[in-house]
Coordinates of C-alpha atoms in Angstrom, one line a residue:
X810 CA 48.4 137.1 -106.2
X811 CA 49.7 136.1 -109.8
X812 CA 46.8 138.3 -111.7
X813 CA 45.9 135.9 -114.8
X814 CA 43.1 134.5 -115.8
X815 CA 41.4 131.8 -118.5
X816 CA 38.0 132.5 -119.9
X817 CA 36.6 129.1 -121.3
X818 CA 34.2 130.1 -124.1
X819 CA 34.0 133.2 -126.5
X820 CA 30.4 134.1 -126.8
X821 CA 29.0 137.3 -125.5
X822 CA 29.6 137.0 -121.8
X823 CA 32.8 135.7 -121.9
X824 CA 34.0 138.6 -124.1
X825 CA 32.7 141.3 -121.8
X826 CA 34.2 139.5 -118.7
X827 CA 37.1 139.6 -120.7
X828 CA 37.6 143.0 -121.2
X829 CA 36.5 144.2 -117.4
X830 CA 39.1 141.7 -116.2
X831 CA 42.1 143.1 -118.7
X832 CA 41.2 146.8 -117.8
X833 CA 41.6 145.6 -113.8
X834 CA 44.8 144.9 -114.9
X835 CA 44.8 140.9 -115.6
X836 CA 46.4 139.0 -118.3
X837 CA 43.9 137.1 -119.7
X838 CA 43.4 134.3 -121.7
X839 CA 40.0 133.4 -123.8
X840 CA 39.9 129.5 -125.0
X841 CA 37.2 128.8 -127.9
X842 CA 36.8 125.4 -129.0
X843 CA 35.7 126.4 -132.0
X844 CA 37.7 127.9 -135.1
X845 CA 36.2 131.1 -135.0
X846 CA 35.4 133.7 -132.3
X847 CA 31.3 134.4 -130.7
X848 CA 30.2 131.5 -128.9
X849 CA 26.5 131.1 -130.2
X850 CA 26.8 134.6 -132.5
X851 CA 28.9 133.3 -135.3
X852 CA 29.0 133.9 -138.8
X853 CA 27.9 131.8 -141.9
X854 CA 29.0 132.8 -145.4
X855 CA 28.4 131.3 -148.7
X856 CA 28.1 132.1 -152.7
X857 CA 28.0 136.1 -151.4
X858 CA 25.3 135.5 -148.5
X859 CA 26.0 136.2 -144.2
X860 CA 24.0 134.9 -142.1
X861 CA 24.4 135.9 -138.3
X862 CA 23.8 131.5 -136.9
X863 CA 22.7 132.9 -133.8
X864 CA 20.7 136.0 -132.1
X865 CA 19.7 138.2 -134.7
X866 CA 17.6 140.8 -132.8
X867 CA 19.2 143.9 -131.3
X868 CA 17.1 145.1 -128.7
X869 CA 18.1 147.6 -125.3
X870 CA 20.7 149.8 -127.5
X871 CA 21.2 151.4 -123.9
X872 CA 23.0 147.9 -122.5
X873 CA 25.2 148.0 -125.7
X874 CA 26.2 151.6 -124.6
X875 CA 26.8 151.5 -121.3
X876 CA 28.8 148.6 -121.6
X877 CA 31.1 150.1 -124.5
X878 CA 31.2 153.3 -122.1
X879 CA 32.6 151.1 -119.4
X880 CA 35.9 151.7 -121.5
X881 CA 35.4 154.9 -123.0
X882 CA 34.1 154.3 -126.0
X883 CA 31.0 153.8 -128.1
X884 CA 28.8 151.5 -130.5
X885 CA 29.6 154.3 -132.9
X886 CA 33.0 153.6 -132.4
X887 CA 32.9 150.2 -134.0
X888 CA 29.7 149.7 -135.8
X889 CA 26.7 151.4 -137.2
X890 CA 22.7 151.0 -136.1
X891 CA 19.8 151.3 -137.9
X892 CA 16.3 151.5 -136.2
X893 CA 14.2 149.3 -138.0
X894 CA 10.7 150.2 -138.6
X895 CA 8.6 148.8 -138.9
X896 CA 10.3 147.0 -135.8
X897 CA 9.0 143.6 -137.0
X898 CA 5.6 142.3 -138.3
X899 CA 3.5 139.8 -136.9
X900 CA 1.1 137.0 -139.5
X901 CA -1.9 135.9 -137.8
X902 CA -3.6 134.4 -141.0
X903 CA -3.7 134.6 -144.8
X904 CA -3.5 138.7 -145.8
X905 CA -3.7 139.5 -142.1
X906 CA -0.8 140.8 -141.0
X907 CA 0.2 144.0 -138.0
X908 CA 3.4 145.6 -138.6
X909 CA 5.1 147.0 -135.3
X910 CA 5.8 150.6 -136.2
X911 CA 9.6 152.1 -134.7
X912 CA 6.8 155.1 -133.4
X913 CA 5.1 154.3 -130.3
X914 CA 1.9 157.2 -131.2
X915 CA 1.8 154.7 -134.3
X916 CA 1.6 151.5 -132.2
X917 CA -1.1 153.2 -130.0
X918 CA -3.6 154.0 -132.7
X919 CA -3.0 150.6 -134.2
X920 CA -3.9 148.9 -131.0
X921 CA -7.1 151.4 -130.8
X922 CA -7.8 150.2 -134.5
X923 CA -7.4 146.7 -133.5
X924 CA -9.7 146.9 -130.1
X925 CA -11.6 150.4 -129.4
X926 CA -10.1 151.4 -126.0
X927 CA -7.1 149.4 -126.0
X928 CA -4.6 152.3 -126.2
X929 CA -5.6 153.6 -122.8
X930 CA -4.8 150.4 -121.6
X931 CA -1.8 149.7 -123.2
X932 CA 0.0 152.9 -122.2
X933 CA -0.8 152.6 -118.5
X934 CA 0.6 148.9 -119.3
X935 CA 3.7 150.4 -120.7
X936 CA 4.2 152.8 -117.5
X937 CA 4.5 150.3 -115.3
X938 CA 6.8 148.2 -117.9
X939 CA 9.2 151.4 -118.0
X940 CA 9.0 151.9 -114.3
X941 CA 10.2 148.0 -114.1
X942 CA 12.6 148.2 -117.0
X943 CA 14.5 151.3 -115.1
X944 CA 14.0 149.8 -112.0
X945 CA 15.7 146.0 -113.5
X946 CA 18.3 147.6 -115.8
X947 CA 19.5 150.4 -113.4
X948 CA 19.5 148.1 -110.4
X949 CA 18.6 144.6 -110.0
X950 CA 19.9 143.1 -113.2
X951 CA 23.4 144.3 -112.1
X952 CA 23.2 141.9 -109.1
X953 CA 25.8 139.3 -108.4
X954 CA 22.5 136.4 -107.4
X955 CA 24.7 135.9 -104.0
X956 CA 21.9 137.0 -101.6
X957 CA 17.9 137.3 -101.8
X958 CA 18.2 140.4 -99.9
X959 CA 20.0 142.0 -103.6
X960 CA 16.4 142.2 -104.7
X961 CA 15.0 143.8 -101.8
X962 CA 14.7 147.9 -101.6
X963 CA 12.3 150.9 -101.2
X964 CA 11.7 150.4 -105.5
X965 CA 10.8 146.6 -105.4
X966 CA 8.7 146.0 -102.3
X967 CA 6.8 148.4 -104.3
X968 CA 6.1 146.5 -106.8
X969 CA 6.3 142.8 -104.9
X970 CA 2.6 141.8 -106.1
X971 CA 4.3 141.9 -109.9
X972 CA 6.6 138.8 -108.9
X973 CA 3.6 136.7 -107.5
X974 CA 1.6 137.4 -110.6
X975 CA 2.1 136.9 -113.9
X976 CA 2.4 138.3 -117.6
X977 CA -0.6 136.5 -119.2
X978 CA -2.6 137.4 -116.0
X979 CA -1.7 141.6 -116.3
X980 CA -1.8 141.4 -120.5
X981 CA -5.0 139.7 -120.5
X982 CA -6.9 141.5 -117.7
X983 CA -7.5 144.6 -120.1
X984 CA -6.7 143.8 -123.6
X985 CA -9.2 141.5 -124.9
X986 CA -8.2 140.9 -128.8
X987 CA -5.9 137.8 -129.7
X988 CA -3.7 139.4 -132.0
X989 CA -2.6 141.8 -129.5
X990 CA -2.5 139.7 -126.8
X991 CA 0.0 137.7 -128.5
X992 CA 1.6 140.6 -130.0
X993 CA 2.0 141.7 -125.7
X994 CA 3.2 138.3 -124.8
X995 CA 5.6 137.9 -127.5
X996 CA 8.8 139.5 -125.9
X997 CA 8.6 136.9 -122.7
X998 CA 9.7 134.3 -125.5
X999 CA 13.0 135.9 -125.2
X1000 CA 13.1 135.0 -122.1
X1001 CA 12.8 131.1 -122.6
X1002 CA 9.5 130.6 -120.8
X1003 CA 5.6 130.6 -121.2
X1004 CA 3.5 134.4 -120.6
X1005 CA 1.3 132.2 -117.6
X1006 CA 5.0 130.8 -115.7
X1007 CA 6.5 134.3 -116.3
X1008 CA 6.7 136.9 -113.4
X1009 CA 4.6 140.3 -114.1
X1010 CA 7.8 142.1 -113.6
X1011 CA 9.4 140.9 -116.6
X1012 CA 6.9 143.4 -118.1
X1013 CA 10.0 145.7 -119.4
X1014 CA 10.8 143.5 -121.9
X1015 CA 7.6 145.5 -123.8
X1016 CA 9.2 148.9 -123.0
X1017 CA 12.3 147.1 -124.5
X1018 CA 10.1 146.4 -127.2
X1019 CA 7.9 149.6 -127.9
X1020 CA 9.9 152.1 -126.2
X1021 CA 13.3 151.4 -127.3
X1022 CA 12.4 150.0 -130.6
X1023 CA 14.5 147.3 -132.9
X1024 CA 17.9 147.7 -134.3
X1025 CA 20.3 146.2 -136.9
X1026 CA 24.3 146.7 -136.6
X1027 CA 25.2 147.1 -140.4
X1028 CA 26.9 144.0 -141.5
X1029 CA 24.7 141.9 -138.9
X1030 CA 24.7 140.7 -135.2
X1031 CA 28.2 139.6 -135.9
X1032 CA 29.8 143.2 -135.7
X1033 CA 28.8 143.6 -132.1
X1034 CA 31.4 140.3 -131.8
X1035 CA 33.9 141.9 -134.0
X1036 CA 33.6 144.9 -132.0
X1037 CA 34.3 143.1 -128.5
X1038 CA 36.8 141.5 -130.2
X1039 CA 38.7 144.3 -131.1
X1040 CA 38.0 145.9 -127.7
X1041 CA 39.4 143.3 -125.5
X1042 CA 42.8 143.2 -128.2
X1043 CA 43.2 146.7 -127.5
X1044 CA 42.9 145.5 -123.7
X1045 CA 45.9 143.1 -124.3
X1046 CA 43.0 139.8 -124.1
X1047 CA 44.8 137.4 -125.7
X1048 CA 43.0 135.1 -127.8
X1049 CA 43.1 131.2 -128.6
X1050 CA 40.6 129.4 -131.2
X1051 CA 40.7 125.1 -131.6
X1052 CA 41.4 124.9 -128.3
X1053 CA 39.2 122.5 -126.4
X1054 CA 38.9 122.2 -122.6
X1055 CA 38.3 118.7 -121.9
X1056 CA 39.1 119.1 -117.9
X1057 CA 39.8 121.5 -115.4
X1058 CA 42.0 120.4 -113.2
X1059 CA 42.6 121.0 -109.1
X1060 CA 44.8 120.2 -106.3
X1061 CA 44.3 118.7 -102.5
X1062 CA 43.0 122.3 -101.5
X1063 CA 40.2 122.1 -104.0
X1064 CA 41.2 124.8 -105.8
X1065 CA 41.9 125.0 -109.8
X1066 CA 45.3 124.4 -110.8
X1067 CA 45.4 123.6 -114.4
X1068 CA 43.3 122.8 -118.0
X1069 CA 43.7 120.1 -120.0
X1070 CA 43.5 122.1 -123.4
X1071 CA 43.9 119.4 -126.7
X1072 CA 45.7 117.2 -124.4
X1073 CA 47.7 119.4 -123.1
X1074 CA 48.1 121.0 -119.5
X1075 CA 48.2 124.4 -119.0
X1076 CA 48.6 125.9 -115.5
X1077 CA 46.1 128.4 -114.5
X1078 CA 45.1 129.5 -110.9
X1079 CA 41.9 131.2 -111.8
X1080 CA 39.4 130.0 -114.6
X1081 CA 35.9 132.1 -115.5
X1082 CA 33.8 129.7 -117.7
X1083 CA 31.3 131.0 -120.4
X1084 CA 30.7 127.9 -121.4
X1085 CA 27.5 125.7 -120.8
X1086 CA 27.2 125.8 -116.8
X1087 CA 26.4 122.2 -116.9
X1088 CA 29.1 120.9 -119.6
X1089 CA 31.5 123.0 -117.2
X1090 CA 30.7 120.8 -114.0
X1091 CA 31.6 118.0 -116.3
X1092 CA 35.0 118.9 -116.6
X1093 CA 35.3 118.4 -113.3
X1094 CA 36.1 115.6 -110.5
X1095 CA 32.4 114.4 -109.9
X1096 CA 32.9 115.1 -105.9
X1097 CA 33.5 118.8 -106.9
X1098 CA 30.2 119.3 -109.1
X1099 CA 27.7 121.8 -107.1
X1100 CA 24.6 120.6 -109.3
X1101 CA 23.5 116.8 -109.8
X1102 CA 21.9 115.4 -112.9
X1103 CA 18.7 115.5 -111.3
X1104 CA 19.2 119.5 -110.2
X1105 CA 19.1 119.9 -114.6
X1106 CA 16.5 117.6 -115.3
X1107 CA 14.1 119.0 -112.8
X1108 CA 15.2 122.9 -114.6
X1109 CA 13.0 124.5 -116.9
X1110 CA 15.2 125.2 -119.7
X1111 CA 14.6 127.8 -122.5
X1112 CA 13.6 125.9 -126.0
X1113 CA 16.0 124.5 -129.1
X1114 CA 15.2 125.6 -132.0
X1115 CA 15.2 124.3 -135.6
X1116 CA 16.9 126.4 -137.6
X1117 CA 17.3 127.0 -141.7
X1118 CA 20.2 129.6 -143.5
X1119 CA 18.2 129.6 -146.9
X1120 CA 19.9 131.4 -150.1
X1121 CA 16.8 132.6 -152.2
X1122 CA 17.4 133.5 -155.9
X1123 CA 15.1 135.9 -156.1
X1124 CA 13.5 139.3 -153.3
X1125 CA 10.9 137.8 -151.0
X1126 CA 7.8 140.0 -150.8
X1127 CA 4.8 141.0 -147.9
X1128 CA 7.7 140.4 -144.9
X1129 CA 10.0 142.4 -143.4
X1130 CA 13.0 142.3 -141.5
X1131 CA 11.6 140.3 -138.7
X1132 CA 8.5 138.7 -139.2
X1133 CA 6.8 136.1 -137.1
X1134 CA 4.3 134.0 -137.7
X1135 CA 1.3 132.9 -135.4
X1136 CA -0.9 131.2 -137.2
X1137 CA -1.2 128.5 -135.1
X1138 CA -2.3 128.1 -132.0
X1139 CA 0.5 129.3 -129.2
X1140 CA -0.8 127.5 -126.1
X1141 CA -0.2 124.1 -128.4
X1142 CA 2.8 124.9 -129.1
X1143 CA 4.1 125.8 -126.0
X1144 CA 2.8 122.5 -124.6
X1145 CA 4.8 120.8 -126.9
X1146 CA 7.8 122.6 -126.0
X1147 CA 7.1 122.3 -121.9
X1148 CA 4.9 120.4 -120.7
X1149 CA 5.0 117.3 -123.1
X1150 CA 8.1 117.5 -124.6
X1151 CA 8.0 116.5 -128.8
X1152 CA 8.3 117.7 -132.3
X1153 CA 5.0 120.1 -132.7
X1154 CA 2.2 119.4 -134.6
X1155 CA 2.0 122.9 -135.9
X1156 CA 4.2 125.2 -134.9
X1157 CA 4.7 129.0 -134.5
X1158 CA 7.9 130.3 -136.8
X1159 CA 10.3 133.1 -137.1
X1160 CA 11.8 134.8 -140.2
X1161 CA 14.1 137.1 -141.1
X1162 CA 15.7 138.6 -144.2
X1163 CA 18.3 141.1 -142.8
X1164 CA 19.2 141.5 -146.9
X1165 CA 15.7 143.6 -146.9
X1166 CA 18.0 146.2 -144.6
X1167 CA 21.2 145.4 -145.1
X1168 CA 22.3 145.0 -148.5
X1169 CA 25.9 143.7 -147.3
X1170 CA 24.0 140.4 -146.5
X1171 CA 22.8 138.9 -150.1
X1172 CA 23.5 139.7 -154.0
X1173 CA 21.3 142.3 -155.5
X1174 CA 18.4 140.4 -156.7
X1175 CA 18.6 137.7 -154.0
X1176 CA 17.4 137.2 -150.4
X1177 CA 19.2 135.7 -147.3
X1178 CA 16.8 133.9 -144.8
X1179 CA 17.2 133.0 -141.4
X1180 CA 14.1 130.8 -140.5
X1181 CA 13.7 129.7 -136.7
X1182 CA 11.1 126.8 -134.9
X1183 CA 11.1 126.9 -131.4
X1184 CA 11.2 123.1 -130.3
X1185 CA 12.1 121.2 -126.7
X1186 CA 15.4 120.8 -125.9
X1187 CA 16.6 117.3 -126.1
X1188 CA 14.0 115.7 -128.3
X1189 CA 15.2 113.5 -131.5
X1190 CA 16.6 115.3 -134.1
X1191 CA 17.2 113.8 -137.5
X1192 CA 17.7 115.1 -140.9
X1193 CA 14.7 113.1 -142.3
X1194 CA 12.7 115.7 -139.4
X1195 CA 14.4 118.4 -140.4
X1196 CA 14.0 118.5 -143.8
X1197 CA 10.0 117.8 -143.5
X1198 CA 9.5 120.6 -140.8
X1199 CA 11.4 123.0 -143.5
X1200 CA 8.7 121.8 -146.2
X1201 CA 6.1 122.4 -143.2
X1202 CA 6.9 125.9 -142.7
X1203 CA 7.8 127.0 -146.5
X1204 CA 4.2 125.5 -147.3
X1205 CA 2.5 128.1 -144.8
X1206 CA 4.9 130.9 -145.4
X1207 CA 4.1 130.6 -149.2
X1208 CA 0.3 130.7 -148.5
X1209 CA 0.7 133.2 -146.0
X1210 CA 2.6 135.4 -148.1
X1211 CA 1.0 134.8 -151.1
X1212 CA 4.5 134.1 -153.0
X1213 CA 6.6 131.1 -154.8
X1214 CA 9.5 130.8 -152.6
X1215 CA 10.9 127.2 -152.3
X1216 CA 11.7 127.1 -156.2
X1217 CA 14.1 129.4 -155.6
X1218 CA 15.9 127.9 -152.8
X1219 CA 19.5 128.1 -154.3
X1220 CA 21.1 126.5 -151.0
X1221 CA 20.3 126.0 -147.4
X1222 CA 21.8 125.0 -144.1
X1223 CA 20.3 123.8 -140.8
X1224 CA 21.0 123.7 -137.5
X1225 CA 19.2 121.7 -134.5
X1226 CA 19.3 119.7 -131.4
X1227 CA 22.5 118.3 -132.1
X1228 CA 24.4 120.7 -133.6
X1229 CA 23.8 122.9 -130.5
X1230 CA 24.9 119.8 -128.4
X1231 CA 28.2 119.5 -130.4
X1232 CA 28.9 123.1 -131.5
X1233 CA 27.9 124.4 -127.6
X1234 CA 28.4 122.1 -125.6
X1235 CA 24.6 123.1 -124.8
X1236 CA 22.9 120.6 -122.1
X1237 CA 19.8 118.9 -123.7
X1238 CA 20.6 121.1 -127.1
X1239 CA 18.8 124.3 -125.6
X1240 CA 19.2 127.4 -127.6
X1241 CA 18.9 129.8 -125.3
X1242 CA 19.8 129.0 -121.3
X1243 CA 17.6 128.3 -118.1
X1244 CA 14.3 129.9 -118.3
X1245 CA 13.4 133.5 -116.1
X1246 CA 10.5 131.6 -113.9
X1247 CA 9.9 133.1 -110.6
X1248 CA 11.8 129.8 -109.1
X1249 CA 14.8 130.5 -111.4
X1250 CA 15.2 134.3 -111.2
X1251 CA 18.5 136.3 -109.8
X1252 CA 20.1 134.3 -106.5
X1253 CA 18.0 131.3 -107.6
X1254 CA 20.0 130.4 -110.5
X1255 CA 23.0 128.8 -110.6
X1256 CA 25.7 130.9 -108.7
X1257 CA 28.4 132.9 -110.4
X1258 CA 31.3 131.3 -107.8
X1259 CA 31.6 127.6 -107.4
X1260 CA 31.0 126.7 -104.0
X1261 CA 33.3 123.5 -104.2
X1262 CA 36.3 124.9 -105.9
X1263 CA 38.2 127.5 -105.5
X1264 CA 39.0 130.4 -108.3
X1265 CA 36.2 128.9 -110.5
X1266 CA 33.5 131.0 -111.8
X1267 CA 31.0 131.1 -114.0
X1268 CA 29.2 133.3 -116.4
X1269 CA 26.2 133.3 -119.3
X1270 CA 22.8 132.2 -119.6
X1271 CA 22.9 129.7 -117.6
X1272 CA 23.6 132.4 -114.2
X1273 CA 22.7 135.4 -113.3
X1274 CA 20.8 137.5 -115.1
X1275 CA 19.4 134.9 -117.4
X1276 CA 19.0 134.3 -121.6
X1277 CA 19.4 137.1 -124.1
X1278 CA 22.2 139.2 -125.5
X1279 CA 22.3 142.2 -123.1
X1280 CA 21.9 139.8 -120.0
X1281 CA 25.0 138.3 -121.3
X1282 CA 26.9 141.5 -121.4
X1283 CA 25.6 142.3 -118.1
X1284 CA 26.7 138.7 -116.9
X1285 CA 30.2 139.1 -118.0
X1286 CA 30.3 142.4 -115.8
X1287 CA 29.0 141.4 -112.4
X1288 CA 31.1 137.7 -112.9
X1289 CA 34.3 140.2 -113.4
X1290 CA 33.1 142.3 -110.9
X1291 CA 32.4 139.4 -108.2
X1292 CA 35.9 137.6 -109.2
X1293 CA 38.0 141.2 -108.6
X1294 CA 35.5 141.5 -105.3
X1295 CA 37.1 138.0 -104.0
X1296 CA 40.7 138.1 -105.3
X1297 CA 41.1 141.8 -103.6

């Protein structure tokens, strides 16, 4: 068997498949369409300010490290972590803020502050969270999504009940104060769906949360790229940027037999996409698509998001790091996002100023921030929209804060809908992959192996395990994994 290998795609999961597949001894190939290397995680600079464009929060250090330890080697070993603390803080009004302390004895008595009694609840919430984050991370997550029977053994008929309930159901059964409610069903977001569609189980994204705390690579999200990218070198990965798959091509056995890269045909016998699942089906003769247009459209997909790189010429005050902002009503806005799809009437936010930790990222004096809305995927996007929802959101965050920000906007860059579309490939614009419902969890997603063509694979968060950074990694391993399975 000729051992090589193209990787469409350059993003997270495609650079961990990468290296697994070079240390088996492959010659592989990565193809980005783009000039510069990281999929979604890419860099912005200008007049002295980095922005990471895409995910900016660093969360299950312990996904990071065993996946650098896969190769003998370390986060250490190519960039440095702080622990932020507070972890992130949360606006629910004017002056009324909670910050999430890096110390979970801290987070306790501010829950018991917050609602008498609430700390007993919370930490026999958060023992059943760690039980299911050990239980996911050391086991289930690591699953190809071949077989239902992967999910079944001694640990999780155990806990069964938990994927037949859900979040919102086991936060709210106890805990009876809105602010920490949300401040419980916040990590689900990462996830792409609503606390009430998500399955109890995903209840370790809290211990991911309070137990493992937040972290920032120095220099921002983009070292953890530059650090894969220097792994998989080392590997013998070769790289190739501006080079745009726009078919993959098979013979009369349906099995791949070449890309057409700018034009140009190059043979290849075995092809692992991280692209957009769906955008990769397109490449293909229509007969050998596994998933119709309808099979998408009927999907939940994770939101879009409207996003703003802002250059401030000046410190921004009463925020940290991360800091979110719910204000507004979260139901609404999650209606408006999945049930009845349009631009929101008032909408949660996001913030962060990695400059407040990270010096590297803005002069001294000055402020990079990253602002975020969470909107539906596919919905009109036009600069006339973005611009007002940027005045819509400065106006809060100034009253919020208490502060003068927008005359100091020296510059600022967005991204939405489209961008994600043309930048991506992304199907509707969605930022962040297929929602983690009950219906689209492990072998219910869309599988790993094409079932139509030969030596065509698939990895991201679009598969197995689903959205986020360390899924990603963890979906570049079992897609290596499952391709050495079926070549050996």
């Amino acid at each position: 068997m000729d051992r090589k290998i193209h990787i469409i795609g350059s993003g997270f999961s495609a650079l961990a498949a990468s290296c697994y597949m070079a240390k088996e001894g492959y010659k592989v190939t990565v193809l980005e369409k783009n000039n510069t290397l990281g999929g979604r995680a890419r860099q912005y600079k200008k007049d002295g300010f980095t922005f990471d464009l895409g995910p900016s929060w660093y969360w299950m250090p312990d996904v990071f490290e065993r996946f650098f330890a896969d190769f003998g080697k370390k986060p250490s070993d190519y960039y440095t972590l702080d622990k932020l603390n507070p972890g992130y803080e949360v606006y629910f009004g004017e002056n009324s803020s909670l910050k999430i302390s890096e110390n979970l004895d801290d987070i306790y008595k501010m829950f018991e502050q917050e609602e008498k009694g609430s700390a007993k609840h919370l930490q026999t919430f958060l023992d059943s969270a760690k039980a299911n984050y050990e239980t996911a991370i050391l086991d289930l997550v690591y699953k190809p999504g071949v077989s239902p029977l992967e999910l079944v053994n001694t640990t999780t008929i155990a806990r069964v009940t938990q994927f037949f309930s859900t979040i919102r159901k086991q936060v709210r059964k106890n805990i009876k104060s809105p602010k920490l409610i949300q401040i419980l069903e916040f990590p689900v977001l990462f996830l792409g769906a609503k606390p009430n569609n998500t399955p109890a189980f995903y209840n370790f994204m809290n211990y991911a949360d309070f137990g493992l705390g937040t972290w920032h690579p120095r220099g921002g999200m983009y070292k953890v790229i530059e650090a894969m990218v220097s792994l998989a070198t080392s590997l013998g990965v070769n790289f190739k940027v501006n080079a745009n798959v726009k078919k993959i091509i098979t013979n009369k056995n349906k099995t791949v037999s070449g890309l057409l890269v700018n034009g140009q045909e190059i043979k290849t016998n075995l092809v692992l996409s991280g692209a957009d699942y769906h955008h990769t089906e397109t490449l293909l003769d229509e007969s050998l698509r596994q998933y119709s247009a309808s099979y998408w459209s009927k999907k939940t997909f994770a939101p879009s998001s409207l996003l703003f790189y802002v250059g401030f010429d000046k410190k921004i005050e009463n925020v940290s790091h991360h800091t979110l902002f719910f204000d507004s009503d979260f139901d609404a806005h999650a209606k408006e996002i999945y049930d009845n799809p349009k631009w929101p009437t008032d909408p949660l936010f996001y913030a962060n100023f990695t400059s407040i930790t990270d010096k590297t990222s803005a002069p001294q004096g000055k402020e990079a921030g990253f602002f975020l809305i969470p909107i539906a995927p596919g919905i009109e996007d036009t600069e006339e929209l973005r611009e007002a929802y940027f005045h819509k959101i400065l106006d809060r965050f100034e009253k919020l804060t208490n502060q003068e920000v927008k005359k100091y906007v020296i510059f600022k860059k967005s991204f939405c809908v489209k961008d994600f579309e043309q930048e991506y490939n992304s199907y509707k614009g969605n930022a962040y992959g297929m929602a983690n419902t009950l219906l689209q969890t492990a072998f219910l997603r869309p599988k790993i192996k094409s079932s139509k063509v030969n030596n065509l694979y698939f990895t991201g968060q679009l598969t197995v395990p689903g959205p986020g950074v360390p899924p990603a990694l963890i979906s570049g391993k079992i897609a290596s994994e499952l391709i050495i399975k079926k070549q050996h």
